[in-house]
PDB file of C-alpha atoms in Angstrom:
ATOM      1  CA  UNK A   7      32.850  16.690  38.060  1.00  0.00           C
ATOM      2  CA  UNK A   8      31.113  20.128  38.488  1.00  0.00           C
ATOM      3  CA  UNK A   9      27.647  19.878  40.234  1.00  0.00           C
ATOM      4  CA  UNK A  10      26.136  21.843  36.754  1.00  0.00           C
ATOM      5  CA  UNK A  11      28.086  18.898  34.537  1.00  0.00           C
ATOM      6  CA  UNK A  12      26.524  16.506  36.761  1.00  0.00           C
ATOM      7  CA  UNK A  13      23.067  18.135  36.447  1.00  0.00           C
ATOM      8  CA  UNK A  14      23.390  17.976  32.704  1.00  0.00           C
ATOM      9  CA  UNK A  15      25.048  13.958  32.253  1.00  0.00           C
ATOM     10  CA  UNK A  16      21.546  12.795  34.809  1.00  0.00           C
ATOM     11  CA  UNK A  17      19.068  15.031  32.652  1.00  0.00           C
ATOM     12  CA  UNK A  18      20.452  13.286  29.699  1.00  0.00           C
ATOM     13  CA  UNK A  19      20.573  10.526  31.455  1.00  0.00           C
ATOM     14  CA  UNK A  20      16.847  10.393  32.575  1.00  0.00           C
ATOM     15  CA  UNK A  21      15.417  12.334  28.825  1.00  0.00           C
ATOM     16  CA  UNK A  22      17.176   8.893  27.129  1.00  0.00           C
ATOM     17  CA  UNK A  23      15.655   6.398  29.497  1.00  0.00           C
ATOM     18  CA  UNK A  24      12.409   8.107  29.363  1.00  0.00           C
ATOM     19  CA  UNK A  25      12.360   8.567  26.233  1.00  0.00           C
ATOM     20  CA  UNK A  26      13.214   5.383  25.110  1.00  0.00           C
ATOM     21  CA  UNK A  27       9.728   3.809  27.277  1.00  0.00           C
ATOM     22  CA  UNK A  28       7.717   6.337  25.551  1.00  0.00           C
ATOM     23  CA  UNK A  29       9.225   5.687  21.765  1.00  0.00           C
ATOM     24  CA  UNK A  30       8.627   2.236  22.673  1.00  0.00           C
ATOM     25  CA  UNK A  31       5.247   2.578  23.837  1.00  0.00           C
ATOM     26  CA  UNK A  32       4.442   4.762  20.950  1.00  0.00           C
ATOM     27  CA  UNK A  33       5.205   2.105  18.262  1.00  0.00           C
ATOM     28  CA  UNK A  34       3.209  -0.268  20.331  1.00  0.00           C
ATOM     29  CA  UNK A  35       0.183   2.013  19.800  1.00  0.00           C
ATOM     30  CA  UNK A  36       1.082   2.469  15.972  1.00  0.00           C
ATOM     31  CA  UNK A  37       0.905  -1.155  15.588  1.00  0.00           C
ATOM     32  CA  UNK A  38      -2.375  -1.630  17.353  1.00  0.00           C
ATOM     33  CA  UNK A  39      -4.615   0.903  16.192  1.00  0.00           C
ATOM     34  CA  UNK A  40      -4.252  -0.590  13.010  1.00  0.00           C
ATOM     35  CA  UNK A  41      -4.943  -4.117  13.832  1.00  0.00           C
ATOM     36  CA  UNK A  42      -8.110  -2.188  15.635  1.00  0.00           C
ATOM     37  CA  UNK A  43      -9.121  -0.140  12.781  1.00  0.00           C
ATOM     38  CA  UNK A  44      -8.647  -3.757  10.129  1.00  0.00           C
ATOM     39  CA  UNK A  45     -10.481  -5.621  12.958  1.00  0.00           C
ATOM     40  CA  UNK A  46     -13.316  -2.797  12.890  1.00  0.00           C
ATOM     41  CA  UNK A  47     -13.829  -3.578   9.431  1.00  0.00           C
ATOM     42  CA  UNK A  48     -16.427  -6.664   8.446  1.00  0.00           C
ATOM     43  CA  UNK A  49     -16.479  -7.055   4.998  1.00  0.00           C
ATOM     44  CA  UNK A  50     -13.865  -8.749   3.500  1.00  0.00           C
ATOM     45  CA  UNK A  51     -12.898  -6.579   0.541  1.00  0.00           C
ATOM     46  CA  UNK A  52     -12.850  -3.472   3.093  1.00  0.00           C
ATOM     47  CA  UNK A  53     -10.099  -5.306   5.089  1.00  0.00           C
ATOM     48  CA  UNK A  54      -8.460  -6.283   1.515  1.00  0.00           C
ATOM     49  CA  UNK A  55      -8.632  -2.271   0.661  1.00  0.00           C
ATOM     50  CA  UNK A  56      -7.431  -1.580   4.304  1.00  0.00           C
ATOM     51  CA  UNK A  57      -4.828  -3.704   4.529  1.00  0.00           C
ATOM     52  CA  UNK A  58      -2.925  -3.201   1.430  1.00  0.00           C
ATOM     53  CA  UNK A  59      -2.798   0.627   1.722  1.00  0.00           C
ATOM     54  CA  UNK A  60      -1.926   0.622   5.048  1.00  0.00           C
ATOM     55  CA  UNK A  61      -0.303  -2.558   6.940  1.00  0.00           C
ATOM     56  CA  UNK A  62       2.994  -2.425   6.222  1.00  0.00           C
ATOM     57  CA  UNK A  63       3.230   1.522   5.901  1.00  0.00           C
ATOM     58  CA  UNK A  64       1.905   0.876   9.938  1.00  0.00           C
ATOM     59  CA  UNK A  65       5.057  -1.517  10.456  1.00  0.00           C
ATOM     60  CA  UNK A  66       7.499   0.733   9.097  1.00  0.00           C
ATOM     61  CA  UNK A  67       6.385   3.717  11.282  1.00  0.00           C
ATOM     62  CA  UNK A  68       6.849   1.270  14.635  1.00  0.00           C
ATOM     63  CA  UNK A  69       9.491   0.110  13.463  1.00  0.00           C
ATOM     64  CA  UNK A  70      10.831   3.792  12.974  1.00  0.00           C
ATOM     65  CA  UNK A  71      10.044   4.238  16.717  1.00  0.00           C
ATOM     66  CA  UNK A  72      11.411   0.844  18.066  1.00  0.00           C
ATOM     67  CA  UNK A  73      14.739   2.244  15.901  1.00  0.00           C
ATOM     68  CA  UNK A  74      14.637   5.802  18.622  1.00  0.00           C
ATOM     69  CA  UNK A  75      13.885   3.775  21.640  1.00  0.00           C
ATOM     70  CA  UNK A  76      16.572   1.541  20.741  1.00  0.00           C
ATOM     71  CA  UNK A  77      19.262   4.884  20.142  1.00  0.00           C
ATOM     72  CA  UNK A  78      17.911   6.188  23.620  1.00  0.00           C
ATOM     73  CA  UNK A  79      18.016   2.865  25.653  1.00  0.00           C
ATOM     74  CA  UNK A  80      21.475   2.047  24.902  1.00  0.00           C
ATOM     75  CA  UNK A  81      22.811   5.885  25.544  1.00  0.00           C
ATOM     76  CA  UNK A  82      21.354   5.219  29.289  1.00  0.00           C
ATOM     77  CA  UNK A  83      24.407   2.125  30.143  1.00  0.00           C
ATOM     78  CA  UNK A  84      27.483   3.004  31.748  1.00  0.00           C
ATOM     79  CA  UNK A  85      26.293   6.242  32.731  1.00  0.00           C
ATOM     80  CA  UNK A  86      29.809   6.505  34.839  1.00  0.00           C
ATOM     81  CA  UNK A  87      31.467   6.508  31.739  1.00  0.00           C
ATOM     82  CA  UNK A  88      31.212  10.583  32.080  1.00  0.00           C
ATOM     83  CA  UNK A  89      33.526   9.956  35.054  1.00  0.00           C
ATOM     84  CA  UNK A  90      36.283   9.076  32.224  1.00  0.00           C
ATOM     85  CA  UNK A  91      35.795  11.848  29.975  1.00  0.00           C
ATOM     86  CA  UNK A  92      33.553  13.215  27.551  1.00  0.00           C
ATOM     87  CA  UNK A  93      34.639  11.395  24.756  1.00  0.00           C
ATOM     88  CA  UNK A  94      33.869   7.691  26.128  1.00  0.00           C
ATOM     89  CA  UNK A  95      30.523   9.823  26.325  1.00  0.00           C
ATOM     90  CA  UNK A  96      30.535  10.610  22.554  1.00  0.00           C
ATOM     91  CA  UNK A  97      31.698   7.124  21.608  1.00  0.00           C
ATOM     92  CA  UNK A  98      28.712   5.990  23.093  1.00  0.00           C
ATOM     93  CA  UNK A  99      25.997   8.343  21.684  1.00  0.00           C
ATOM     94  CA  UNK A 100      27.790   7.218  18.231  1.00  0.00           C
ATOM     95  CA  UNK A 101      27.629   3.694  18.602  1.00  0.00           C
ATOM     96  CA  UNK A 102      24.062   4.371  19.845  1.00  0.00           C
ATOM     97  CA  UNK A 103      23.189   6.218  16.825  1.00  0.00           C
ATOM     98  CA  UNK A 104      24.691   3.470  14.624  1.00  0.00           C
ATOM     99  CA  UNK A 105      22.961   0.749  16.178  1.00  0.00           C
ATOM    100  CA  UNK A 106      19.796   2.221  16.041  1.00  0.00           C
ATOM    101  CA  UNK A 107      20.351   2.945  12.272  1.00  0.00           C
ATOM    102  CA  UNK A 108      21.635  -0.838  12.102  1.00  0.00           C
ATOM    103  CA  UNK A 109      18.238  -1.873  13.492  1.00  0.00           C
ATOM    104  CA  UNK A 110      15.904   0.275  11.010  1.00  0.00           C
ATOM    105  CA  UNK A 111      18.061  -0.612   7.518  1.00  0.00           C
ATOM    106  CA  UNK A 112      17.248  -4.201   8.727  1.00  0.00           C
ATOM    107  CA  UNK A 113      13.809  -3.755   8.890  1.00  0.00           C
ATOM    108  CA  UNK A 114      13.629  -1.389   6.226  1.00  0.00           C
ATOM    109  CA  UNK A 115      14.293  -4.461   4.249  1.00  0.00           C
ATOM    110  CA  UNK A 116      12.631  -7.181   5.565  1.00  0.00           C
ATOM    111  CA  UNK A 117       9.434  -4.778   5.380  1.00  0.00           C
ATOM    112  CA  UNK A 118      10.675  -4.692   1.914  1.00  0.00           C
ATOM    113  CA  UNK A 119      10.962  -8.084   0.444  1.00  0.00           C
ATOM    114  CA  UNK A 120      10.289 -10.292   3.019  1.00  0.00           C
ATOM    115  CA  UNK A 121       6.715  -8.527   4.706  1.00  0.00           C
ATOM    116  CA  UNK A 122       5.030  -8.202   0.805  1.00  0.00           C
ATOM    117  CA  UNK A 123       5.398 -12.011   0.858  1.00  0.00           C
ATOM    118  CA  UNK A 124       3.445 -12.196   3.939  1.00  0.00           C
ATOM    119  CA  UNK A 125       1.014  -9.576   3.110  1.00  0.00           C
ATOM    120  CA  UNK A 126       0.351 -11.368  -0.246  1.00  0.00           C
ATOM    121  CA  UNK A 127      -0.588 -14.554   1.349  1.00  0.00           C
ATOM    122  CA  UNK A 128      -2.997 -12.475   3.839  1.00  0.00           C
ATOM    123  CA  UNK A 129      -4.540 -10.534   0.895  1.00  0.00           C
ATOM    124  CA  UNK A 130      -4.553 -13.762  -1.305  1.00  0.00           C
ATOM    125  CA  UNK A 131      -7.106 -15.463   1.180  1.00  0.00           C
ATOM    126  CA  UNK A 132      -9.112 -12.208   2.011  1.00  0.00           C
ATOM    127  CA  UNK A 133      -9.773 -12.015  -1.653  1.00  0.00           C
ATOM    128  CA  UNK A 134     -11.058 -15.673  -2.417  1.00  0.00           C
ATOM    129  CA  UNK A 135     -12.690 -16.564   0.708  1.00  0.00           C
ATOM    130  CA  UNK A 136     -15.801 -17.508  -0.691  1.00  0.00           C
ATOM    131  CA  UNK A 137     -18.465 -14.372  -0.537  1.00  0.00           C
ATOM    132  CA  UNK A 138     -22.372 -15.091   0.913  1.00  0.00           C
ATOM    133  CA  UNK A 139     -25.124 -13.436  -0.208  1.00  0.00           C
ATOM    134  CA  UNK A 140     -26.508 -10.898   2.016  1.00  0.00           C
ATOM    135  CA  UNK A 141     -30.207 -11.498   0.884  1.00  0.00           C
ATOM    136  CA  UNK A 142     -30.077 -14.842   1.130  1.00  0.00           C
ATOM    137  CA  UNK A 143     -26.913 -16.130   3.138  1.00  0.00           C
ATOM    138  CA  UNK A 144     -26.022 -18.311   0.104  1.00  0.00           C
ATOM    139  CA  UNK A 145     -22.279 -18.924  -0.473  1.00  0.00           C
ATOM    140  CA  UNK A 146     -21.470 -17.285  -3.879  1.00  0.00           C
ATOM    141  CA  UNK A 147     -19.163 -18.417  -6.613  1.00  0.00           C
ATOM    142  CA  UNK A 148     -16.414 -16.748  -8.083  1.00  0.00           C
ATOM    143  CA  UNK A 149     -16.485 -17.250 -11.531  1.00  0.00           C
ATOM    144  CA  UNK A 150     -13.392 -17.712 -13.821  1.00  0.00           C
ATOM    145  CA  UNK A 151     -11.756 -14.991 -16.325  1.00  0.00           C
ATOM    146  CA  UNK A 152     -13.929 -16.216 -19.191  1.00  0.00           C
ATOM    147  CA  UNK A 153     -17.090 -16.236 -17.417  1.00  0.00           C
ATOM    148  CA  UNK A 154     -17.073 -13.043 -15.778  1.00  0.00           C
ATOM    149  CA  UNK A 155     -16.943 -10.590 -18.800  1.00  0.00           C
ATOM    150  CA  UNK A 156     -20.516 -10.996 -19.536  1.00  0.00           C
ATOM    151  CA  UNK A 157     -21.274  -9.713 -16.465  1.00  0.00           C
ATOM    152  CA  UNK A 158     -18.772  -6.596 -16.774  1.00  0.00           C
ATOM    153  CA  UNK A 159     -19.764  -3.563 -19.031  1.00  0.00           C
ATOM    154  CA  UNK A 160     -17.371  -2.531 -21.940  1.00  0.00           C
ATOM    155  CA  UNK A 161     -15.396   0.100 -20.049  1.00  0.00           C
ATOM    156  CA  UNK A 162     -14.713  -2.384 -17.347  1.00  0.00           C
ATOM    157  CA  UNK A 163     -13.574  -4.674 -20.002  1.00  0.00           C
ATOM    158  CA  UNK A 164     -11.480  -2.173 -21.276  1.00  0.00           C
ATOM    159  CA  UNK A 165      -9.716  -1.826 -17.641  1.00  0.00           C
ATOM    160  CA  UNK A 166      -9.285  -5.425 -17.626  1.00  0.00           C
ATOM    161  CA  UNK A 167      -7.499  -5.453 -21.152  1.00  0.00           C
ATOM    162  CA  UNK A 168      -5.688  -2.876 -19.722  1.00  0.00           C
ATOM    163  CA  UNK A 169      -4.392  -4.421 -16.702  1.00  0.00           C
ATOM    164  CA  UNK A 170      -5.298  -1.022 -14.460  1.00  0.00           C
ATOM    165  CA  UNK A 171      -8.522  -2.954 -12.871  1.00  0.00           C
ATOM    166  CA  UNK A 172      -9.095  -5.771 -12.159  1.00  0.00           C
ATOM    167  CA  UNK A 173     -12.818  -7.052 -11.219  1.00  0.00           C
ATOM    168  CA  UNK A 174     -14.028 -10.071  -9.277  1.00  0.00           C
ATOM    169  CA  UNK A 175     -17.499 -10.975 -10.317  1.00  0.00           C
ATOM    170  CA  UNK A 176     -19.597 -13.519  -7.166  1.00  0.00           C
ATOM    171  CA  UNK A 177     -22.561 -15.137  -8.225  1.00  0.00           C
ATOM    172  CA  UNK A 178     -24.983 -17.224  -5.844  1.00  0.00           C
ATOM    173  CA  UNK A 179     -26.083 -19.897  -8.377  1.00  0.00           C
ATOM    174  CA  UNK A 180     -29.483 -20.201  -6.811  1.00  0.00           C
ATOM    175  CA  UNK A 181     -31.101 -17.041  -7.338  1.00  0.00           C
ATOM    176  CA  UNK A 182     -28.394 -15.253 -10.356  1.00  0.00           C
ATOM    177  CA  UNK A 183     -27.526 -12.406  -7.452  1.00  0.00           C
ATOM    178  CA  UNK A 184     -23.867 -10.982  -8.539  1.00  0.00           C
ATOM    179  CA  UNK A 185     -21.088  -9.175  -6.941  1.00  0.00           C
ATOM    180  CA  UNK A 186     -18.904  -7.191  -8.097  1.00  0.00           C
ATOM    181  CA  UNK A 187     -15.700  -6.321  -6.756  1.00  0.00           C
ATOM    182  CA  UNK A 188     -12.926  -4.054  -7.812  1.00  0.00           C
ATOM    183  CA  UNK A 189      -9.388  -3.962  -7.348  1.00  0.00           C
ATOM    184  CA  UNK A 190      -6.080  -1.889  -8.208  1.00  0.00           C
ATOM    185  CA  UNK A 191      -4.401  -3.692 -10.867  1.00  0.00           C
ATOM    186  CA  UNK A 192      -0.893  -4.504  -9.782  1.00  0.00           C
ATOM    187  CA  UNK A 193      -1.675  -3.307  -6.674  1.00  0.00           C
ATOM    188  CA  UNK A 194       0.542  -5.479  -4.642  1.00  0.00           C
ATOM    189  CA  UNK A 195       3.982  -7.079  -6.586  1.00  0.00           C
ATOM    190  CA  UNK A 196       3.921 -10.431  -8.457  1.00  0.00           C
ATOM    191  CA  UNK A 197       5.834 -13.039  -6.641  1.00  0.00           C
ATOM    192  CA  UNK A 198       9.520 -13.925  -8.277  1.00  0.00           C
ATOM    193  CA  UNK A 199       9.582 -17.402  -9.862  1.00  0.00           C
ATOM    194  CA  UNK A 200      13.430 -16.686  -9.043  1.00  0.00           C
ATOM    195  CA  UNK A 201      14.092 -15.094  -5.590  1.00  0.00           C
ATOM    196  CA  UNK A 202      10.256 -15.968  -4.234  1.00  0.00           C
ATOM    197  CA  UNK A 203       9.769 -12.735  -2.835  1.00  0.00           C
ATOM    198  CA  UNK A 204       6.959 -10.343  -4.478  1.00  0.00           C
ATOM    199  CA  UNK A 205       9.159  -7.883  -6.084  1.00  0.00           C
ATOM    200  CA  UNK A 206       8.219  -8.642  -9.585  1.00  0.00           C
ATOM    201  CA  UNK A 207       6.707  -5.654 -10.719  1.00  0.00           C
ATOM    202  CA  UNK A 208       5.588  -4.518 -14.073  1.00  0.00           C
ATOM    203  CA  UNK A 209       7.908  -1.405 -15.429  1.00  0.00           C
ATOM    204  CA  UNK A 210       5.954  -1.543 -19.892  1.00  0.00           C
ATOM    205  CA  UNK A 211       3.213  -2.502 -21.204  1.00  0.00           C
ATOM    206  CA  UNK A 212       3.466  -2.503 -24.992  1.00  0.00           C
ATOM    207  CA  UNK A 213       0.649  -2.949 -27.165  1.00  0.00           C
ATOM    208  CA  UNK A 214       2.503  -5.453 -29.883  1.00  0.00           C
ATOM    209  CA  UNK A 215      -0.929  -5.745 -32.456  1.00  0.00           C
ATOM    210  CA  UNK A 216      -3.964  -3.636 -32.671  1.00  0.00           C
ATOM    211  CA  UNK A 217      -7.080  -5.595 -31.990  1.00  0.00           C
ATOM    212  CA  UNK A 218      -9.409  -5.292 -34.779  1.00  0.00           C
ATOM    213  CA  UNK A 219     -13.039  -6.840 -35.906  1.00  0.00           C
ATOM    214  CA  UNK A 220     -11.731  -9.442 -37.345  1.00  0.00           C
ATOM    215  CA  UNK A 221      -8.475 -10.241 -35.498  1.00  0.00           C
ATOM    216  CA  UNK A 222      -7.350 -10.515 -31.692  1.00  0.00           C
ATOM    217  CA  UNK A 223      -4.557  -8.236 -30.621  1.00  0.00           C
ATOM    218  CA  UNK A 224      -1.708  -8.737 -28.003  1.00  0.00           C
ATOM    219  CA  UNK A 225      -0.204  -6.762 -25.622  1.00  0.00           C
ATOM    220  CA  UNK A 226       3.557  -6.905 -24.328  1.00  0.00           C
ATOM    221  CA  UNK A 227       3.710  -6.817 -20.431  1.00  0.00           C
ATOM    222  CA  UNK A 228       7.693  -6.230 -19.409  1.00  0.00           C
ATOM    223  CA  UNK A 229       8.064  -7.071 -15.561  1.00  0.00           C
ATOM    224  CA  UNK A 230      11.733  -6.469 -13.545  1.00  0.00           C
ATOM    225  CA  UNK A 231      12.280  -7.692 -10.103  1.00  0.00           C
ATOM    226  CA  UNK A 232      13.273  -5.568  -7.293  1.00  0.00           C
ATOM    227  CA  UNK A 233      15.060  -7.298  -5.592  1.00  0.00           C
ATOM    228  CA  UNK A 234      17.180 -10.161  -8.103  1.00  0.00           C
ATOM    229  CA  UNK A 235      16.755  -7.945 -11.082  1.00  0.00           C
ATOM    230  CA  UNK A 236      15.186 -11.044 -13.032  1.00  0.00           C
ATOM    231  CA  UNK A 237      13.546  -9.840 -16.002  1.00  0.00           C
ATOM    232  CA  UNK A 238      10.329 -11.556 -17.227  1.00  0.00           C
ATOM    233  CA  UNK A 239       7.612 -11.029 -20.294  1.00  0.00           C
ATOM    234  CA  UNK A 240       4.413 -11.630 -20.477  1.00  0.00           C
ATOM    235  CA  UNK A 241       1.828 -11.957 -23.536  1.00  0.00           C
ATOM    236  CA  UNK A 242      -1.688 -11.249 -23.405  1.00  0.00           C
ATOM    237  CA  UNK A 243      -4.475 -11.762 -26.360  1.00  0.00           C
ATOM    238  CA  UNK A 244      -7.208  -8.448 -26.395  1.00  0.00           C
ATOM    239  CA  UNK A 245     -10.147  -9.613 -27.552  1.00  0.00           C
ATOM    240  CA  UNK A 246     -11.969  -8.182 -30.858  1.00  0.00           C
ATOM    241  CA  UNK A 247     -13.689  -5.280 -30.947  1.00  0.00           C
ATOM    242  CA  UNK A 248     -17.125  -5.414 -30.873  1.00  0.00           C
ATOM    243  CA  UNK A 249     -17.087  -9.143 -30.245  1.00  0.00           C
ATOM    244  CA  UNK A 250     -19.504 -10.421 -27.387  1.00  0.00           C
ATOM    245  CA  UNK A 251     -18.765 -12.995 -24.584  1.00  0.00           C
ATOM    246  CA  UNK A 252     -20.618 -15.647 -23.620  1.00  0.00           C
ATOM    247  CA  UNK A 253     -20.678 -17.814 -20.151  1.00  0.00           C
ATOM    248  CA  UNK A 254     -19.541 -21.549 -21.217  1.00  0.00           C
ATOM    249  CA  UNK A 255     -21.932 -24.553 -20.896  1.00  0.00           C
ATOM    250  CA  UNK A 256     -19.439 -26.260 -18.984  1.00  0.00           C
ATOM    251  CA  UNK A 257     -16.056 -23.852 -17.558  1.00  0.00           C
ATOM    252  CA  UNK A 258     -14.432 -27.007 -16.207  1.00  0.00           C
ATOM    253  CA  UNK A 259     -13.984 -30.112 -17.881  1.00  0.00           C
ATOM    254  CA  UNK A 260     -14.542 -33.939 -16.734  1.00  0.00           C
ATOM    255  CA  UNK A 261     -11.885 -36.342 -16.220  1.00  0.00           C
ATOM    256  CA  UNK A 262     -13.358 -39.319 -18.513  1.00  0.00           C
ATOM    257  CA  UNK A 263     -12.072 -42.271 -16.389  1.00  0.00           C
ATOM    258  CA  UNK A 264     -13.002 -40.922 -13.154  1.00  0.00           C
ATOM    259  CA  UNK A 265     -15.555 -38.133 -13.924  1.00  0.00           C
ATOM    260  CA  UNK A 266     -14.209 -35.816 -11.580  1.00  0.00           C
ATOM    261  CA  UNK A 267     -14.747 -32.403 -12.808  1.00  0.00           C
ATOM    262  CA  UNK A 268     -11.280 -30.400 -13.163  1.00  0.00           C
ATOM    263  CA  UNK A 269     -10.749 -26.625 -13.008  1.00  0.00           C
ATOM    264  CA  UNK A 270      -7.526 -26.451 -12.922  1.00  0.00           C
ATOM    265  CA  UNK A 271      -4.472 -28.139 -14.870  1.00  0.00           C
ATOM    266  CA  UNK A 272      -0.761 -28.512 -13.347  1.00  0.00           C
ATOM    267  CA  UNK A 273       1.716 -28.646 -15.601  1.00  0.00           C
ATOM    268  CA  UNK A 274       5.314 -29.885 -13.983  1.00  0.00           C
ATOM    269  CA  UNK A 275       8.091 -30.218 -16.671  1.00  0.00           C
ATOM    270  CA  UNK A 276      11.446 -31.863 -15.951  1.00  0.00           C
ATOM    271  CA  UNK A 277      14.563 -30.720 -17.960  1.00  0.00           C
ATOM    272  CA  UNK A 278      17.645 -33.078 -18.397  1.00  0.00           C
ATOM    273  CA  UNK A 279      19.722 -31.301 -16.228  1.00  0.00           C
ATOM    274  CA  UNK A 280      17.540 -31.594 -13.591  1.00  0.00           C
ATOM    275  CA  UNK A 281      15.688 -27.907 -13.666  1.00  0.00           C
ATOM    276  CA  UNK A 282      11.849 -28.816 -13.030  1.00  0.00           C
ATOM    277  CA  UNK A 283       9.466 -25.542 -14.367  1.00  0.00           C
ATOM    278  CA  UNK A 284       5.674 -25.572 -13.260  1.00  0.00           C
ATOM    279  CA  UNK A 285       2.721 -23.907 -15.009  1.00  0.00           C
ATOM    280  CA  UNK A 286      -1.254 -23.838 -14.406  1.00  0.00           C
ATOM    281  CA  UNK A 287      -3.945 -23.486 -16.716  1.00  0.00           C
ATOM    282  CA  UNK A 288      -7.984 -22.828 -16.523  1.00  0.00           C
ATOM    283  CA  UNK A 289      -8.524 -25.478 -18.798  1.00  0.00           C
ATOM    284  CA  UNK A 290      -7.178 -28.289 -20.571  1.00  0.00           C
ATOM    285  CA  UNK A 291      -7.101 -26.505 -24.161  1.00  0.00           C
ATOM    286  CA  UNK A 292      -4.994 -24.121 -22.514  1.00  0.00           C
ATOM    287  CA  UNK A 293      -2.474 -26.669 -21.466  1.00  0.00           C
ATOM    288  CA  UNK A 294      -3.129 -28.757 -24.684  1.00  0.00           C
ATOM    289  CA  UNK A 295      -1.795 -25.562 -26.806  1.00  0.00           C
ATOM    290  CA  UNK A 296       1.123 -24.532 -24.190  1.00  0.00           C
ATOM    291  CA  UNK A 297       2.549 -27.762 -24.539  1.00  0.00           C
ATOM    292  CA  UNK A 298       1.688 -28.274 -28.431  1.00  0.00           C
ATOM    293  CA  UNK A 299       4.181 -24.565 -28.448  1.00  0.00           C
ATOM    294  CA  UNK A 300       6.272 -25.339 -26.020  1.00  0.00           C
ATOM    295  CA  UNK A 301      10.144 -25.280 -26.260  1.00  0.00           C
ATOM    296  CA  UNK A 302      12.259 -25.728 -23.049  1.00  0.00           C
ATOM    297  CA  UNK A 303      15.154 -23.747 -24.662  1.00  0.00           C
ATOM    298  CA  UNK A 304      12.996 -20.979 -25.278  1.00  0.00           C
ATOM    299  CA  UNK A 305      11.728 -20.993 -21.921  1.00  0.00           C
ATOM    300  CA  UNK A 306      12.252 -18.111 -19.785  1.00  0.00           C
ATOM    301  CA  UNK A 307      14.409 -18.511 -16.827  1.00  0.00           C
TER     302      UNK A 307
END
């Protein structure tokens, strides 16, 4: 081998291995400014905010780097193989190239469906961990979908019925302080009742009735998944116009036998052939009319 060759297979040689450490290195620092910049942040619906704009955009760009490092490191073995030609040479850089594309269609994916799972649970808890007052350090309450509207103006109602907002209203029972929080409707993808993955995400809304002063409307929500391609429709009731909301006397109800108060109802149905299909309620009217309606035929799959 010429002494210029030579000089040329070690700078490549030494540019690879190099290069590799600092690619590495790099997606190393990706990762950890942001876990810096979400640990910076105190209040819970700032992390919420922070996190689901940026996390797994973050992961994507280290993994992006891990995928070069990975290219580089693996063009720096068998540098002798020079000694046998160029083309063992070119083999390699290939199968370098390929396994570094390999490595970041993988993760392309799991960042993909797998990660928004993840990331759902995380956002899940940052959003209901119970707020406290900062006059008074008094946990608040989070108050249900039919007790919060009298706190929200009509406009805000109107985002809600729209399903482009959706607001979180705190209250700290002892002195009527509230909190208001708001958040990107379908921000983040449902979770498939199929696959289990949070792909489901909605493609139409269609707005089935008009509400009017005298009757409730309904809107059409169409939702396709991602990743199985299950198709799913949902049906919401818009409320009057004009008609006003009030907070119940009593948002849960009380078991009668052991007068535990309830604020949430399970519903587990079992099918002959063995298929078992789960749905929750707010309340027991809810449920009561669900199951008064329900046929397992008709029920979507």
């Amino acid at each position: 081998m010429s002494e210029s060759l030579q000089g040329f297979v070690d700078l490549f040689h030494m540019i690879m291995l190099y290069g590799s450490i600092v690619s590495l290195i790099v997606g190393f620092i990706v990762l950890v400014a942001y876990y810096v910049s979400y640990g910076g942040k105190n209040d819970l619906k700032d992390k919420y905010d922070y996190a689901s704009k940026n996390e797994i955009a973050a992961h994507n760009r280290m993994h992006v780097f891990f995928a070069i490092a990975l290219g580089m490191f693996l063009n720096t073995l068998e540098p002798e193989l020079i000694d046998q030609g160029f083309v063992l040479f070119f083999i390699r850089l290939a199968l370098a190239i390929i396994a570094a594309t390999i490595y970041g269609y993988v993760a392309n994916l799991v960042m993909k469906f797998y990660y928004p799972t993840k990331l759902g649970e995380k956002l899940k808890k940052l959003r209901y961990t119970p707020r406290v007052n900062s006059k008074t350090g008094n946990k608040m309450k989070l108050l249900s979908e039919d007790e919060e509207d009298v706190y929200l103006d009509e406009g805000q109602q109107a985002e809600e019925d729209a399903f482009s907002i959706d607001y979180d209203v705190w209250i700290d029972e002892a002195t009527g302080d509230t909190l208001i929080q708001k958040y990107v409707g379908h921000l983040a993808a449902e979770k498939c009742d199929r696959c289990g993955f949070h792909t489901l995400k909605m493609e139409q809304e269609e707005m089935v009735k008009e509400p009017t002063e005298t009757e409730e409307g309904e809107l059409v929500q169409h939702f396709k998944c991602s990743y199985c391609n299950r198709i799913k429709r949902n049906s919401k009731t818009i409320a009057k116009k004009g008609s006003s909301v009030e907070i119940p006397d009593q948002p849960t109800f009380v078991d009668p036998l052991s007068g535990v108060s309830v604020t949430l109802v399970k519903v587990e149905i079992h099918g002959s052939n063995g298929e078992v299909k789960n749905y929750e309620f707010q309340n027991e009217r809810q449920a009561s009319k669900f199951l008064q309606e329900f046929d397992f035929s008709k029920a979507e799959h």
